[in-house]
C-alpha positions as a printed Julia matrix, in Angstrom:
743×3 Matrix{Float64}:
   0.0    0.0     0.0
   1.32   3.43   -0.87
   0.68   4.72    2.65
   2.64   1.97    4.39
   5.36   4.38    5.6
   2.66   6.47    7.3
   0.93   3.71    9.26
   1.42   3.97   12.91
   0.4    5.35   16.17
  -3.37   5.69   16.1
  -5.72   4.41   13.45
  -8.01   6.69   11.49
  -8.67   4.27    8.64
 -10.9    5.1     5.72
 -11.47   2.56    2.93
  -8.62   0.51    4.33
  -6.15   3.4     4.21
  -4.58   4.91    7.33
  -4.32   8.66    6.73
  -2.17   9.36    9.8
   1.58   9.16   10.22
   4.04   7.36   12.42
   4.22  10.17   14.91
   5.07  10.75   18.53
   2.09  10.54   20.87
   1.85  14.26   21.52
   2.04  15.13   17.83
  -0.45  12.4    16.98
  -3.02  13.77   19.42
  -2.5   17.29   18.09
  -3.03  16.04   14.54
  -6.18  14.21   15.62
  -7.64  17.4    17.09
  -6.75  19.34   13.92
  -8.33  16.62   11.81
 -11.55  16.79   13.82
 -11.67  20.57   13.52
 -11.04  20.42    9.75
 -13.77  17.82    9.12
 -16.19  19.86   11.2
 -15.36  22.91    9.1
 -16.07  20.96    5.89
 -19.29  19.49    7.3
 -20.67  22.91    8.29
 -19.78  24.42    4.91
 -17.39  26.88    6.48
 -14.58  25.85    4.12
 -14.3   23.83    0.92
 -10.72  22.66    1.46
  -8.44  22.03    4.42
  -4.78  21.02    4.6
  -3.09  19.57    7.68
   0.64  19.25    8.26
   2.3   16.23    9.84
   5.96  15.47   10.32
   8.01  12.33   10.59
  11.62  12.42   11.76
  13.0   13.75    8.47
  10.02  14.41    6.19
   7.08  16.8     6.01
   3.76  15.34    4.91
   0.36  16.91    4.39
  -3.21  15.64    4.45
  -5.52  17.46    2.05
  -9.3   17.32    2.48
 -11.69  18.76   -0.1
 -15.48  18.71    0.09
 -17.18  17.37   -3.03
 -20.93  17.22   -2.48
 -21.63  14.58    0.18
 -18.08  13.21   -0.08
 -14.59  14.26    0.87
 -11.58  13.88   -1.43
  -8.59  12.78    0.65
  -5.01  13.33   -0.54
  -1.82  12.47    1.31
   1.44  13.82   -0.06
   4.95  14.75    0.92
   5.87  18.39    0.46
   9.32  19.95    0.19
  11.69  20.08   -2.79
  10.97  16.45   -3.81
   7.21  15.95   -3.4
   5.6   12.53   -3.49
   1.88  11.82   -3.75
   0.87   8.74   -1.74
  -2.92   9.09   -2.13
  -4.63  11.42   -4.56
  -8.28  12.43   -4.12
  -9.54   9.19   -2.6
 -13.3    9.63   -2.33
 -14.71   9.11    1.18
 -18.23   9.7     2.45
 -18.2   12.72    4.74
 -20.41  11.14    7.39
 -18.22   8.03    7.47
 -15.09  10.15    7.94
 -16.79  12.1    10.71
 -17.78   8.9    12.55
 -14.25   7.48   12.24
 -12.68  10.58   13.73
 -15.23  10.71   16.57
 -14.38   7.1    17.38
 -10.69   7.92   17.42
 -11.34  10.89   19.7
 -13.21   8.72   22.16
 -10.34   6.2    22.31
  -7.51   8.76   22.4
  -5.16   8.3    25.41
  -5.28  11.7    27.12
  -4.22  10.91   30.68
  -0.58  11.94   30.17
  -1.3   14.54   27.48
  -0.6   18.27   28.08
  -3.53  20.39   29.11
  -3.52  22.31   25.82
  -3.81  19.07   23.8
  -6.64  17.82   26.03
  -8.51  21.1    25.52
  -8.01  20.94   21.75
  -9.34  17.35   21.62
 -12.39  18.37   23.65
 -13.05  21.32   21.34
 -12.82  19.07   18.24
 -15.22  16.55   19.83
 -17.77  19.27   20.6
 -17.57  20.65   17.06
 -18.15  17.21   15.54
 -21.03  16.46   17.95
 -22.78  19.78   17.33
 -25.68  19.41   14.87
 -25.26  21.52   11.78
 -27.95  22.69    9.34
 -28.57  20.68    6.24
 -27.58  22.35    3.01
 -26.62  21.37   -0.47
 -22.84  21.22   -0.65
 -21.39  22.29   -3.96
 -19.47  19.65   -5.9
 -15.97  20.51   -7.04
 -16.13  22.38  -10.34
 -13.6   21.2   -12.9
 -12.8   22.02  -16.46
 -10.7   20.43  -19.15
  -7.62  22.38  -20.22
  -5.09  21.76  -22.97
  -1.52  22.83  -22.31
   0.23  23.0   -25.68
   3.03  25.58  -25.78
   4.67  26.45  -29.06
   7.34  23.96  -30.1
  11.0   24.98  -30.02
  13.36  23.29  -32.44
  10.83  20.54  -33.1
  10.41  19.68  -29.39
   7.49  20.46  -27.12
   5.83  19.06  -24.01
   2.05  19.04  -23.85
  -0.75  17.83  -21.61
  -4.5   17.55  -21.27
  -5.59  18.2   -17.7
  -8.72  18.5   -15.63
  -8.24  21.55  -13.42
 -10.29  23.0   -10.59
 -12.33  26.11  -11.37
 -12.82  28.72   -8.71
 -16.51  29.32   -7.88
 -17.98  32.63   -8.99
 -18.1   34.03   -5.46
 -14.37  33.29   -5.12
 -13.53  34.76   -8.54
 -15.36  37.97   -7.7
 -13.86  38.31   -4.24
 -11.25  40.98   -3.69
  -7.64  39.89   -3.61
  -6.23  38.85   -0.26
  -2.99  40.19    1.15
  -2.12  36.71    2.38
   0.08  34.44    0.28
   0.66  30.82    1.18
   2.2   27.69   -0.31
  -0.69  25.43   -1.31
   0.63  22.32   -3.03
  -2.66  20.52   -2.38
  -4.57  22.67   -4.89
  -1.95  22.03   -7.6
  -2.03  18.22   -7.58
  -4.26  17.91  -10.62
  -3.53  15.02  -12.92
  -3.54  14.87  -16.68
  -2.31  13.06  -19.76
   1.3   14.05  -20.43
   2.97  13.77  -23.84
   5.87  15.07  -25.84
   6.23  15.89  -29.5
   9.68  15.54  -31.02
  10.46  15.65  -34.73
   6.79  15.2   -35.64
   6.49  12.13  -33.43
   4.04  12.23  -30.51
   4.71  10.02  -27.5
   1.97   9.63  -24.86
   3.5    9.1   -21.42
   0.32   8.47  -19.41
  -1.36  10.24  -16.51
   0.75  12.08  -13.97
   0.69  15.06  -11.64
   1.46  17.8   -14.14
   2.63  20.4   -11.65
   5.25  18.07  -10.19
   6.34  17.15  -13.71
   6.72  20.83  -14.57
   8.89  21.38  -11.48
  11.14  18.47  -12.42
  11.39  19.63  -16.03
  12.54  23.08  -14.91
  15.15  21.48  -12.62
  16.4   19.34  -15.5
  16.42  22.41  -17.73
  18.52  24.32  -15.17
  21.09  21.52  -15.04
  21.26  21.19  -18.82
  21.55  24.96  -19.28
  24.38  25.27  -16.75
  26.18  22.33  -18.41
  25.69  23.8   -21.89
  26.97  27.21  -20.82
  29.95  25.69  -19.02
  30.55  23.14  -21.83
  30.62  20.21  -19.43
  28.9   16.83  -19.37
  25.65  16.2   -17.54
  23.41  13.18  -16.86
  20.17  13.63  -14.9
  17.08  11.52  -14.25
  13.64  12.36  -12.94
  10.58  10.27  -12.18
   7.08  11.51  -11.35
   4.11   9.13  -10.98
   5.87   6.5   -13.04
   6.78   8.86  -15.89
  10.55   8.63  -16.32
  12.68  11.32  -17.96
  16.44  11.43  -18.39
  18.81  13.77  -20.19
  22.4   13.06  -21.13
  24.97  15.36  -22.68
  28.68  15.03  -23.31
  31.33  17.71  -22.76
  31.95  20.58  -25.15
  29.17  21.56  -27.54
  27.73  18.06  -27.76
  24.0   17.47  -28.27
  21.48  16.26  -25.69
  19.87  12.82  -25.69
  16.39  12.83  -24.17
  15.02   9.46  -22.98
  11.42   8.91  -21.85
   9.45   5.98  -20.5
   5.73   5.83  -19.79
   4.17   4.44  -16.64
   3.19   1.11  -18.17
   6.36   0.65  -20.24
   9.34  -1.46  -19.29
  12.95  -0.32  -19.48
  13.35  -2.1   -22.79
  10.5    0.03  -24.17
  12.21   3.3   -23.3
  12.38   5.8   -26.17
  15.38   8.01  -26.85
  15.66  11.16  -28.93
  19.34  11.83  -29.68
  21.02  14.82  -31.29
  18.83  17.47  -29.64
  20.18  20.96  -29.18
  20.59  21.67  -25.46
  18.87  25.02  -25.89
  15.88  23.27  -27.45
  15.29  21.12  -24.37
  15.82  24.03  -21.97
  13.4   26.28  -23.83
  10.75  23.56  -24.19
  10.88  22.79  -20.45
  10.48  26.46  -19.51
   7.61  26.97  -21.97
   5.66  23.98  -20.64
   6.01  25.16  -17.03
   4.87  28.7   -17.9
   1.92  27.44  -19.99
   0.76  25.15  -17.18
   1.02  27.97  -14.63
  -1.05  30.23  -16.88
  -3.73  27.53  -17.15
  -3.92  27.31  -13.36
  -4.28  31.08  -13.01
  -6.89  31.38  -15.75
  -9.18  28.81  -14.15
  -8.52  29.93  -10.57
  -7.27  33.52  -10.24
  -6.55  32.9    -6.56
  -3.61  30.73   -7.61
  -1.78  33.96   -8.32
  -1.17  34.11   -4.54
   0.03  30.5    -4.3
   3.69  30.68   -3.3
   4.41  27.24   -4.74
   3.07  28.26   -8.14
   4.86  31.6    -7.98
   8.13  29.78   -7.29
   7.63  27.66  -10.41
   6.85  30.74  -12.5
   9.9   32.54  -11.18
  12.23  29.59  -11.83
  10.85  29.0   -15.34
  10.99  32.71  -16.2
  14.59  33.02  -15.01
  15.52  29.94  -17.01
  13.88  31.29  -20.17
  15.43  34.73  -19.68
  18.9   33.33  -19.04
  18.63  31.22  -22.17
  17.47  34.21  -24.21
  20.41  36.31  -22.97
  22.94  33.56  -23.67
  21.84  33.11  -27.27
  21.09  36.77  -27.96
  22.9   38.23  -30.94
  22.74  41.86  -29.86
  26.41  42.75  -29.58
  26.9   46.4   -30.41
  29.96  48.29  -31.67
  30.61  52.0   -31.27
  30.89  53.46  -34.79
  32.42  56.71  -33.49
  35.11  55.75  -30.97
  37.14  58.92  -31.48
  34.56  61.06  -29.66
  35.17  58.95  -26.54
  38.88  58.46  -27.04
  39.38  62.2   -26.5
  38.21  61.69  -22.89
  40.5   58.68  -22.6
  42.74  57.47  -19.86
  46.35  58.59  -19.46
  48.99  56.03  -20.23
  50.21  54.27  -17.1
  53.27  55.9   -15.68
  56.12  54.06  -14.04
  55.84  54.14  -10.26
  59.29  55.45   -9.6
  60.31  57.92   -6.92
  62.9   59.11   -4.49
  62.9   55.85   -2.52
  63.52  53.58   -5.49
  67.21  53.59   -4.59
  69.25  54.91   -1.74
  69.09  54.57    2.02
  66.65  53.5     4.66
  63.38  55.08    5.78
  62.62  56.08    9.36
  59.18  56.85   10.74
  58.21  58.93   13.76
  54.9   58.58   15.63
  52.62  61.58   15.23
  49.34  60.84   16.98
  46.95  58.08   18.04
  43.14  58.3    18.12
  40.58  55.95   19.63
  37.48  55.25   17.53
  35.15  52.64   19.1
  33.51  50.21   16.66
  35.5   51.56   13.7
  34.18  50.75   10.24
  37.2   50.11    8.03
  35.11  50.32    4.86
  34.11  53.87    5.77
  37.62  55.17    6.57
  39.37  57.3     3.95
  42.2   59.75    3.42
  40.76  62.9     1.86
  43.31  65.63    1.23
  44.5   67.04    4.56
  42.08  65.0     6.67
  41.04  61.47    7.5
  37.38  60.52    7.37
  36.77  57.78    9.93
  33.46  55.95   10.13
  32.19  53.88   13.04
  29.01  52.1    14.03
  27.33  55.26   15.33
  29.14  58.26   13.9
  31.5   59.65   11.25
  34.41  61.89   12.24
  36.91  64.07   10.38
  40.47  64.09   11.75
  43.2   66.48   10.66
  45.91  64.18    9.37
  48.84  66.32   10.53
  47.82  66.78   14.19
  45.1   64.2    14.88
  42.64  66.93   15.92
  38.96  66.03   15.47
  37.5   68.65   13.14
  33.9   67.44   13.3
  31.76  64.42   14.04
  28.18  63.64   13.06
  25.95  60.74   14.16
  25.53  58.24   11.31
  24.62  54.54   11.04
  26.81  52.07    9.17
  26.69  52.47    5.4
  28.78  51.96    2.29
  30.77  55.11    1.49
  32.25  56.78   -1.58
  34.49  59.84   -1.31
  33.8   62.56   -3.88
  35.27  66.06   -4.32
  31.91  67.49   -3.17
  31.56  65.36   -0.07
  31.25  61.9     1.42
  28.44  59.91   -0.18
  26.92  57.33    2.16
  24.82  54.55    0.6
  22.48  53.1     3.24
  21.06  49.56    3.07
  17.51  50.92    2.65
  18.5   52.79   -0.54
  18.93  56.24    1.02
  21.96  58.2    -0.26
  23.27  61.12    1.79
  26.1   63.44    0.71
  27.98  64.93    3.7
  30.06  68.08    3.32
  33.75  67.4     3.98
  34.22  70.74    5.76
  31.57  70.35    8.47
  29.87  66.97    8.01
  26.46  68.45    7.31
  24.18  66.71    4.83
  24.15  68.55    1.5
  21.34  66.45    0.04
  19.43  63.21    0.53
  17.97  61.05   -2.2
  16.54  57.55   -2.44
  17.12  54.66   -4.82
  15.92  51.06   -4.82
  18.1   49.07   -2.38
  20.14  46.11   -3.59
  19.05  42.69   -2.4
  22.59  41.27   -2.48
  26.1   42.11   -3.53
  26.43  45.27   -1.43
  26.7   48.81   -2.7
  28.87  49.58   -5.71
  29.46  52.86   -7.46
  31.74  54.96   -9.64
  32.64  58.64   -9.45
  32.53  60.96  -12.46
  34.55  64.14  -11.91
  36.6   65.24  -14.9
  36.88  68.33  -17.05
  34.05  68.52  -19.56
  31.94  65.88  -17.79
  29.08  66.25  -15.31
  29.75  65.61  -11.62
  27.97  62.31  -11.01
  27.87  59.36   -8.68
  26.88  56.26  -10.65
  25.52  53.45   -8.46
  24.03  50.02   -9.04
  20.38  50.24   -8.01
  18.08  47.34   -7.16
  18.72  44.12   -9.05
  18.82  45.41  -12.64
  19.48  49.17  -12.79
  22.41  51.57  -12.94
  21.6   55.12  -11.85
  23.51  58.42  -12.14
  22.99  60.95   -9.34
  24.04  64.58   -9.73
  26.52  65.41   -6.95
  25.52  69.08   -6.92
  21.72  68.89   -6.88
  21.1   65.3    -5.78
  18.8   64.71   -8.75
  18.75  61.46  -10.69
  20.19  62.37  -14.1
  19.57  59.03  -15.84
  18.83  55.4   -15.11
  19.69  52.37  -17.24
  17.46  49.34  -16.54
  18.3   45.93  -17.94
  15.72  43.34  -18.97
  17.05  40.7   -16.57
  18.17  40.81  -12.94
  21.94  40.93  -12.44
  24.43  41.68   -9.7
  25.96  44.65  -11.48
  29.36  46.17  -10.78
  30.36  49.46  -12.39
  33.68  51.05  -13.39
  34.34  54.42  -14.99
  36.69  54.83  -17.94
  36.83  58.36  -19.3
  33.39  59.18  -20.71
  32.2   55.59  -20.35
  30.68  53.6   -17.51
  31.45  49.88  -17.8
  28.75  47.61  -16.37
  29.04  43.85  -15.82
  28.18  41.16  -13.33
  25.86  38.16  -13.36
  24.61  38.16  -16.95
  26.17  37.49  -20.33
  26.69  41.11  -21.38
  29.49  43.61  -20.83
  28.09  47.11  -21.37
  29.57  50.54  -21.91
  27.22  53.43  -21.07
  27.65  57.08  -21.93
  28.38  59.05  -18.75
  26.28  62.01  -19.83
  23.17  60.3   -21.25
  23.25  56.7   -20.0
  22.88  55.34  -23.54
  24.44  52.0   -24.46
  27.54  52.8   -26.54
  28.7   49.24  -27.07
  27.8   45.77  -25.85
  29.76  42.51  -25.81
  27.9   39.2   -25.49
  29.32  35.88  -24.37
  27.8   32.5   -23.63
  29.19  32.66  -20.09
  28.07  35.37  -17.64
  30.53  38.19  -16.96
  31.66  38.1   -13.35
  32.25  41.84  -13.02
  35.99  41.33  -12.42
  37.7   43.62  -14.94
  40.71  45.9   -15.3
  41.12  48.97  -17.49
  44.34  50.23  -19.01
  44.58  53.15  -21.45
  42.56  51.87  -24.45
  41.7   48.33  -23.35
  39.47  46.53  -20.88
  40.25  43.0   -19.72
  37.15  41.24  -18.37
  36.45  37.74  -17.05
  33.37  35.66  -17.79
  32.38  32.36  -16.25
  30.5   30.84  -13.33
  31.63  29.14  -10.11
  32.18  25.91  -12.06
  33.03  25.19  -15.67
  35.24  27.2   -18.02
  36.31  30.81  -17.61
  37.26  33.21  -20.4
  39.43  36.29  -20.47
  38.29  38.93  -22.96
  40.42  41.76  -24.36
  38.02  44.46  -25.57
  38.83  47.78  -27.19
  37.71  50.32  -24.64
  36.33  52.87  -27.1
  34.78  50.77  -29.89
  33.76  47.58  -28.04
  35.61  45.38  -30.53
  36.74  42.06  -29.03
  40.42  41.79  -29.88
  40.77  38.29  -28.48
  39.15  35.87  -26.07
  41.0   33.03  -24.34
  39.97  30.27  -21.96
  41.61  30.2   -18.52
  42.36  26.66  -17.4
  42.44  27.31  -13.65
  39.66  28.9   -11.61
  40.2   32.69  -11.22
  40.18  34.09   -7.7
  36.73  35.68   -7.13
  36.72  39.45   -6.71
  40.2   39.84   -8.2
  40.54  41.62  -11.53
  43.29  40.84  -14.05
  46.75  42.19  -13.3
  48.12  44.41  -16.07
  51.89  44.45  -16.56
  53.87  45.94  -19.43
  53.64  42.94  -21.77
  51.29  40.44  -20.13
  47.92  40.27  -18.44
  47.96  37.92  -15.44
  45.0   36.18  -13.83
  45.28  35.22  -10.14
  43.8   31.72   -9.73
  42.74  29.82   -6.64
  41.73  26.34   -5.53
  42.05  24.28   -2.36
  45.85  24.25   -2.76
  46.14  28.03   -2.65
  46.79  30.81   -5.14
  48.45  30.7    -8.54
  48.82  32.89  -11.64
  48.13  32.39  -15.36
  49.73  34.94  -17.7
  48.72  35.82  -21.29
  50.32  38.0   -23.91
  48.54  41.36  -23.98
  48.63  41.67  -27.77
  47.8   38.13  -28.97
  46.24  36.46  -25.92
  48.64  33.52  -26.17
  49.41  31.73  -22.91
  52.88  32.85  -21.78
  53.48  31.12  -18.46
  51.62  29.65  -15.52
  52.23  29.21  -11.81
  49.88  26.49  -10.56
  47.82  27.11   -7.39
  49.98  26.5    -4.35
  52.31  29.4    -5.09
  50.86  31.37   -2.16
  48.26  30.97    0.58
  44.54  31.22   -0.32
  44.36  34.78    1.06
  46.87  36.73   -0.99
  46.78  40.27   -2.38
  48.41  41.03   -5.75
  49.85  44.16   -7.3
  51.41  44.75  -10.73
  54.45  47.07  -10.65
  56.04  47.83  -14.04
  57.33  44.44  -15.26
  56.83  42.58  -11.97
  53.93  40.98  -10.06
  53.9   41.4    -6.28
  52.05  38.9    -4.05
  51.55  39.62   -0.35
  50.5   36.41    1.37
  48.7   35.83    4.66
  51.43  33.32    5.52
  53.87  36.23    5.93
  55.65  35.88    2.57
  56.11  38.61   -0.03
  56.75  37.21   -3.51
  57.93  39.04   -6.61
  57.59  37.38  -10.02
  58.98  38.55  -13.32
  55.86  39.39  -15.31
  57.45  38.39  -18.62
  58.77  34.95  -17.67
  57.03  34.06  -14.4
  60.34  33.38  -12.64
  60.78  34.27   -9.0
  62.84  37.43   -8.46
  62.77  37.43   -4.67
  60.88  35.97   -1.72
  60.78  38.02    1.48
  59.45  36.23    4.59
  58.32  38.38    7.52
  58.12  37.1    11.06
  54.78  37.11   12.8
  53.49  36.14   16.22
  50.14  34.35   15.88
  47.42  34.02   13.29
  45.44  36.71   15.08
  48.1   39.21   13.99
  47.09  38.83   10.35
  45.58  42.09    9.04
  42.15  42.18    7.48
  43.52  43.61    4.24
  46.79  42.59    2.65
  46.89  44.98   -0.33
  50.39  46.56   -0.6
  50.65  50.27   -1.39
  53.24  51.69   -3.81
  54.25  55.29   -3.18
  57.29  57.26   -4.39
  59.21  54.13   -5.31
  58.59  52.4    -1.94
  56.27  49.44   -1.37
  54.34  49.48    1.91
  53.46  45.9     2.88
  50.89  45.21    5.65
  51.72  42.16    7.78
  51.64  42.05   11.58
  53.57  45.3    11.09
  53.88  47.55    8.05
  57.17  46.85    6.3
  58.56  49.13    3.61
  60.24  47.26    0.76
  62.14  48.38   -2.32
  60.05  46.69   -5.08
  62.88  46.02   -7.55
  65.0   43.86   -5.2
  62.87  43.16   -2.1
  65.21  44.92    0.34
  63.44  46.04    3.52
  64.14  49.75    3.87
  61.88  50.55    6.81
  59.34  49.38    9.37
  56.48  51.3    10.95
  57.03  51.35   14.75
  53.47  50.48   15.72
  51.83  47.84   17.92
  48.57  48.13   15.94
  47.6   45.41   13.48
  47.35  47.24   10.11
  43.81  46.15    9.22
  43.65  49.31    7.1
  46.69  51.03    5.57
  46.79  54.47    3.97
  49.91  56.27    2.66
  49.84  59.89    1.51
  51.9   61.57   -1.2
  54.73  62.3     1.26
  54.92  58.66    2.42
  53.3   59.48    5.77
  51.52  56.34    7.0
  48.09  55.97    8.64
  47.23  52.65   10.29
  43.77  51.64   11.55
  43.11  48.57   13.66
  39.65  47.02   13.79
  39.76  47.1    17.58
  39.16  50.86   17.32
  42.51  52.69   17.07
  44.0   54.93   14.37
  47.65  55.99   14.38
  49.69  58.31   12.16
  53.43  58.11   11.43
  55.53  60.66    9.59
  58.56  59.83    7.49
  61.73  61.33    8.91
  63.76  63.67    6.67
  66.15  62.0     4.28
  69.79  63.02    4.4
  71.41  63.73    1.06
  75.15  64.06    0.44
  75.97  67.42   -1.04
  79.25  67.49   -2.94
């Protein structure tokens, strides 16, 4: 019997089927009282349907009761991500069900039961014993519906179903604010079939909603495998209907195999050589067509969370497929108009400390800032802006004097020439004046659901003064820094976790979808667009007239794209064998572009020729610890590792130039941020102390005399150092004068 796993503690048996579960005694008595209350509600005509929850040790089951004239339709099913229907609409006489539950209530062991359970059982018994007026109960209204979405590539899934119709008084009722997951109302059955290459295969009766859910799951797996060019093999079975999809690596086709309920394994049918996109699109179309049929016959299903989840998953699958196969790449026909606002050529980071003697540092001042927010701490001209959990303060960097402080909650911050822009989690943006901390303006945008705040500053001659931020889950918005007005907003068709970068008169937008965009700073118009099968991660680096961007997901292949910054022309695209380190953009040296990679062994680097894209050299993961910060300096690559090692690689050959190991006390001495800072020919390296290194040979030329862990390191143009520790302290150190021999 299908309900055998549910047999157990007390027996409420109807037509030989026990509709209770193997429960603990307290839970069983609670379920019995709920069952009595639900049957009473159906008998009095108060409700047409009731659903009761019951739980075994590791599964959630539900009992669905639906009044149908003088009978009750009983369904027992498992909910959750892998539903299973044990009994579907078994017809039981209402009076017989009422008598069975009354008998169970009389025999229920209540001596050791809690007082609340005893009261609930008594209430259910009184409701069932109370006479109720006789009335004509309405039978369940059903209608026949055909689900036949348009075929894609010669493949389509179809069905003929008998669906519930909402009564007129329910259709005309005003919409409720309550939404709930109601799998019981979606368990309609129907004849399921597929049409492939003009051949129709009937697969028998099944629960169509559960089939649609499984098809969308299979479609997701096939789509991810197709986009990542990897193999996949998945099976699904619903009510005896068996589906399986198999695909080899690369651009291989999909083989779809089906077997009906009555068929044996030898009678399984296979449809080879299907395009993966065909199966994905057909699965999404069937799910959306079925959901529309439910909503047309019962508008209240629009508030069913289970149906909304199916619609959302199918829509996202269809949209992702449409983006991946879209042929809407766009080139800029007039790149010269943007090249005039271009980026300066990178200059060599040389300075007075590139050669010569040692550096000495003298303490200047120390400030205590409780609950310091490192992300909201900046060096702005002659002052430090320090954020904390409750306030933001401005400190004069020469003396440590507090110039002003204003109460503020935690928020993401961007420093602009006109003030400190604070982006709050609720979407509020406040610009604080740097001179006194007062709010210059406040505006609101749609908050981001994930990914945190991200923005880019526009402040150059001939361009408007703007703060460009990612808004919501699909928009990029430009806010005027003078007036606070929204100047323009670009909204994509699909949700994405956008990240933005400014390059001259362009705003580069990428992250989460298969497009890399360049928007005009002034108007927000799309100037060029690059499409790829894989989604762009948002990790990109810009250098003079080129942008190097990465595309790829958490698994599968990853590509490095070299795109002309002004025209959008793809100069080359190469696959990266190792997995790039998330959140790390490409490193741009004089002749190569290097990609930091990471796996369980640690960090590595893959280098490609900047002109041709040819692989030049590779250092496999394991070169450095998993938490390592990289910096490109002229023709070298610097890696500052959490293990206390500073590595320098020749960018052209990948050979090790030097390896400097710093002593440290305990793991707790590791700073939050390991990014080295290059200033005036000296490399400032945060470890348990800040060490100053000559980048060309690795010689240590100075050490900051501080007991603070450099969780945040700032160095000004004179090589004065500012160290912030997360415990709540900020210290400043000045570089001592350098002696020069005068001949």
